[in-house]
Amino acid sequence: MKLLKFGGTSLANAKKFLCVADIIEKNQINEQIAIVLSAPAKVTNYLVKISENNTNTKQLLEYANLSKNIFIEIIKNIKKIISYFNYEKTKKTIIKEFNELKKIIDNIISLKKCPESTKAIIISRGEILSICIMKNILQSLNHQVTIINPVKNLVSIGSYLNSIVNINESKKNIKKININNNDIILMPGFIAGNKKNEVVVLGRNGSDYSAAILAVCLKARICEIWTDVDGVFTSDPKKIFNTSLLKSISYEEARELSYFGAKVLHPRTIEPLENFNIPCVIKNTSNIKSKGTLICKTKNLNKTSLKGVTNLDNVTMYTISGSILKKTNNIFIRINKILTEKSINIILITQSSSKNNFSFCTFKKDQEKILSLFKQEFKLELENKLLDNMNINNNISILSVIGLNIYKKNNIISKIFSALNHPNINIFSIAQGSSKHSISIVIDKKNIFKNLQNVHNILFYNKKIINVFLIGAGGVGKALIKQILKQKKFLHNKNIEIKINAIANSKKILFSDNFIDLKNWEKNLQESTNKFNLEILNQLLKNNNFLNSVLIDCTADENLSKQYTNFLSLGLNVVTSNKKANTNSLEYYNNIRRTMLKTNKKFLYETNVGAGLPVIQTLQNLFNTGDNLICFQGILSGSLSFIFGRLEEGILLSKAIEEAKQLGFTEPNPYDDLSGIDVARKLLILAREIGYSIELKDIQIEPILPDFFKKYQDTKELLNKIKKIDCKFNQIVKKAKSLGNVLRFVGTIEKKGKCSVKIKQIHKKHPLYKVKNGENALTFYTNYYQPIPLVLRGYGAGNNVTASGVFSDLLRIIL
Ligand code: ADP
Ligand code: ASP
Ligand code: MG
């Protein structure tokens, strides 16, 4: 004997009914089979809505009609395919059922209430009609059918809406039924009967449980649960990305998964199967070739495993506190007793070590009942202030990680917590199931699926994911996106995945809850209707719960740079090519470092000096390990490196500047380069990195051009004015040359942090002598590196090198 159960998702329309009939036909060839059916998808939801409303006749009838139409539509279409299908007879039964439902609705309206016994009758109608349709399909295909009435045969105890079946009693009843060996056995799921032979139901999703019971009662060798996914996955495949199908799991694991929210199985399904050692297979009606998931006895209960991540919503957490708790253990025992008496299930319990309070979670539907039971039971204690009022939190979810003996698994807790390490997440309670096969964490309900995804990624998806919010879509931003796209495959092979969640320019932003498709990002950003400003950005980041999220600043915006502490506090790492934060006041500079430590997030700015050259990291490595600076000298500007190189070749200053501008080496107004301020900023960053607490104003700047030239904003005009000093400048160059020197614009840091930027004569033997053509060079004379200094040399500007520097900072977030 084999038992097959088909859920509502497998019976959603005529085509699916016939597909199920086909599976039934194929399976009955070799052995006798029993079938348990649920109601077609959506039907029970409508019926529940009817049972929960007792005032609005129109709405109740609407729901009744909606569910009736689902059935009529199904049989109409079945008739089109199977000519022998007894459409009229089936239709009559459907209409009769719904006429009876209308009478019940009239009663509800006139009484203005719907007792639980009536609710059970209403919501069980879907299953009855599924069986009626399937019986007629099978009979039209010439099969003999026996229908088992669950109200008469499945004896249950408990409430009308959430009953528990007494297997021994039910077994006896079913044994008495005279079933022909050739018959296909059909039974509606979800339904049972109580001692008074009244209709009761087994809780939402209860057909799985019905299937397990019937499998036991009929001594089936296997119980197959057919649904709309290939089996049990590491998490809900409809809500979580990158889940994997579990080929087999133990009864214990299946029990914990379903208990903590994996909807694919009703939580009570496993126990009867486990007790009678009946294996269970979860299969997909739409993909019959897939082998599904086998649930069976494990050979080794002592081994450890990791099987899935689940969430349970619709739960309430109660925290009980008060002075009496220190004196007695009795309070918990009494709570447990009153809840057990009312068949209220406690999902998890935690207690503080000081025993000053304890918390427990139950399903939200029981909240009102629990509150009134608590008030009644502890009236005296509450009046005498021995107990405080219960603290209630119902904006929570229980996130659970399931696996055999999971508590023994290495690093499991630290991995889970690293996924939940975000300032947006409040953890209210942590419990390790008494079965040792689950770890549950009570957290905010908000963003539960993002959190679930993060935990799933860390535990089951062996890729490190970085989530990027890119601000600045100019030269560097664009180059960065290109490089990320180009490296996708290479990084994939190294198990790294970069997801861009947002791209913004100064006016607009593109954003996705998952990731932006980068195919047409420029066009999409241009056409985006989402405005960008700092307020909008902050709001967006507040709602972000991604793991390893990074804000990348590829702008030169001072206001954005002032938000870095804020971004770090919101749980983001910050990577920037923008120098404005590190050259702001020392107070803000230090504040960023303090926030970094406090939030355990990274702030990386390798491109602030020398673009892609590994300057900052090299310096940090040197000084962290005890080296000391004797002196630093560097050419820190690509444009000035070019201009001074040309001067030495005999080109006049104005011409050299013009060439540099044409080659795109200079700022829009070349005066900004010639003023020396940009070099001073880089020098300030270096000096601070070495440990000198100085401000920008402490750097002595000798600009190439006197202040007088500042007023010429127009380049042509500026160049005309410079022409007037070309000759004088050329004489200085020549004089230097006669001494065997060249002129260079050099940033210097001396002992005690004395900093200057100015034109210097550089001798042939000096490492900066040959640095020109836009190259940067940084020479560090230190205790370890002397008399030959440590020299870093290479292009220190340009979109590609800067972007690659940003990119490597980005990867340092996870490496
Ligand atoms: P049926 O109508 O067949 O009873 P359900 O909707 O009750 O189907 O259960 C199947 C659904 O369970 C799947 O569509 C899936 O979205 C959900 N589900 C939740 N957790 C899991 C999991 N770990 N593995 C597979 N499915 C899951
Ligand atoms: N039809 C019921 C429900 O929707 C039972 C089931 O599907 O298992 O909850
Ligand atoms: Mg189900």
Tab-separated table of N, CA, C and O in Angstrom, residues 19 22-23 26 226 230 283-291:
chain	number	residue	atom	x	y	z
A	19	CYS	N	-3.644	16.109	-14.138
A	19	CYS	CA	-2.250	15.689	-13.959
A	19	CYS	C	-2.171	14.790	-12.714
A	19	CYS	O	-1.499	13.748	-12.718
A	22	ASP	N	-3.549	11.462	-13.474
A	22	ASP	CA	-2.567	10.703	-14.235
A	22	ASP	C	-1.535	10.047	-13.300
A	22	ASP	O	-1.192	8.870	-13.451
A	23	ILE	N	-1.061	10.827	-12.327
A	23	ILE	CA	-0.093	10.274	-11.357
A	23	ILE	C	-0.755	9.127	-10.592
A	23	ILE	O	-0.153	8.071	-10.356
A	26	LYS	N	-0.923	5.976	-12.782
A	26	LYS	CA	0.390	5.324	-12.950
A	26	LYS	C	0.777	4.563	-11.688
A	26	LYS	O	1.397	3.501	-11.749
A	226	TRP	N	2.722	15.256	-2.416
A	226	TRP	CA	2.955	15.923	-3.712
A	226	TRP	C	2.567	17.391	-3.602
A	226	TRP	O	1.461	17.722	-3.195
A	230	ASP	N	10.139	20.940	-5.710
A	230	ASP	CA	10.772	19.633	-5.906
A	230	ASP	C	10.998	18.829	-4.624
A	230	ASP	O	11.392	17.666	-4.680
A	283	LYS	N	7.326	15.334	-3.171
A	283	LYS	CA	7.526	15.348	-4.626
A	283	LYS	C	6.775	16.495	-5.280
A	283	LYS	O	5.828	17.050	-4.714
A	284	ASN	N	7.188	16.793	-6.513
A	284	ASN	CA	6.607	17.924	-7.232
A	284	ASN	C	5.637	17.435	-8.315
A	284	ASN	O	6.037	16.737	-9.249
A	285	THR	N	4.369	17.821	-8.223
A	285	THR	CA	3.361	17.411	-9.209
A	285	THR	C	3.715	17.918	-10.605
A	285	THR	O	3.389	17.273	-11.603
A	286	SER	N	4.387	19.074	-10.676
A	286	SER	CA	4.720	19.632	-11.993
A	286	SER	C	6.073	19.155	-12.499
A	286	SER	O	6.530	19.590	-13.549
A	287	ASN	N	6.763	18.344	-11.729
A	287	ASN	CA	8.070	17.854	-12.174
A	287	ASN	C	8.249	16.432	-11.640
A	287	ASN	O	9.042	16.184	-10.733
A	288	ILE	N	7.491	15.501	-12.240
A	288	ILE	CA	7.439	14.159	-11.653
A	288	ILE	C	8.768	13.415	-11.754
A	288	ILE	O	9.012	12.478	-11.022
A	289	LYS	N	9.632	13.892	-12.632
A	289	LYS	CA	10.926	13.207	-12.791
A	289	LYS	C	11.845	13.436	-11.594
A	289	LYS	O	12.712	12.628	-11.298
A	290	SER	N	11.660	14.550	-10.930
A	290	SER	CA	12.539	14.856	-9.794
A	290	SER	C	12.309	13.837	-8.676
A	290	SER	O	11.168	13.458	-8.396
A	291	LYS	N	13.411	13.396	-8.065
A	291	LYS	CA	13.284	12.350	-7.046
A	291	LYS	C	12.721	12.865	-5.738
A	291	LYS	O	12.315	12.086	-4.879
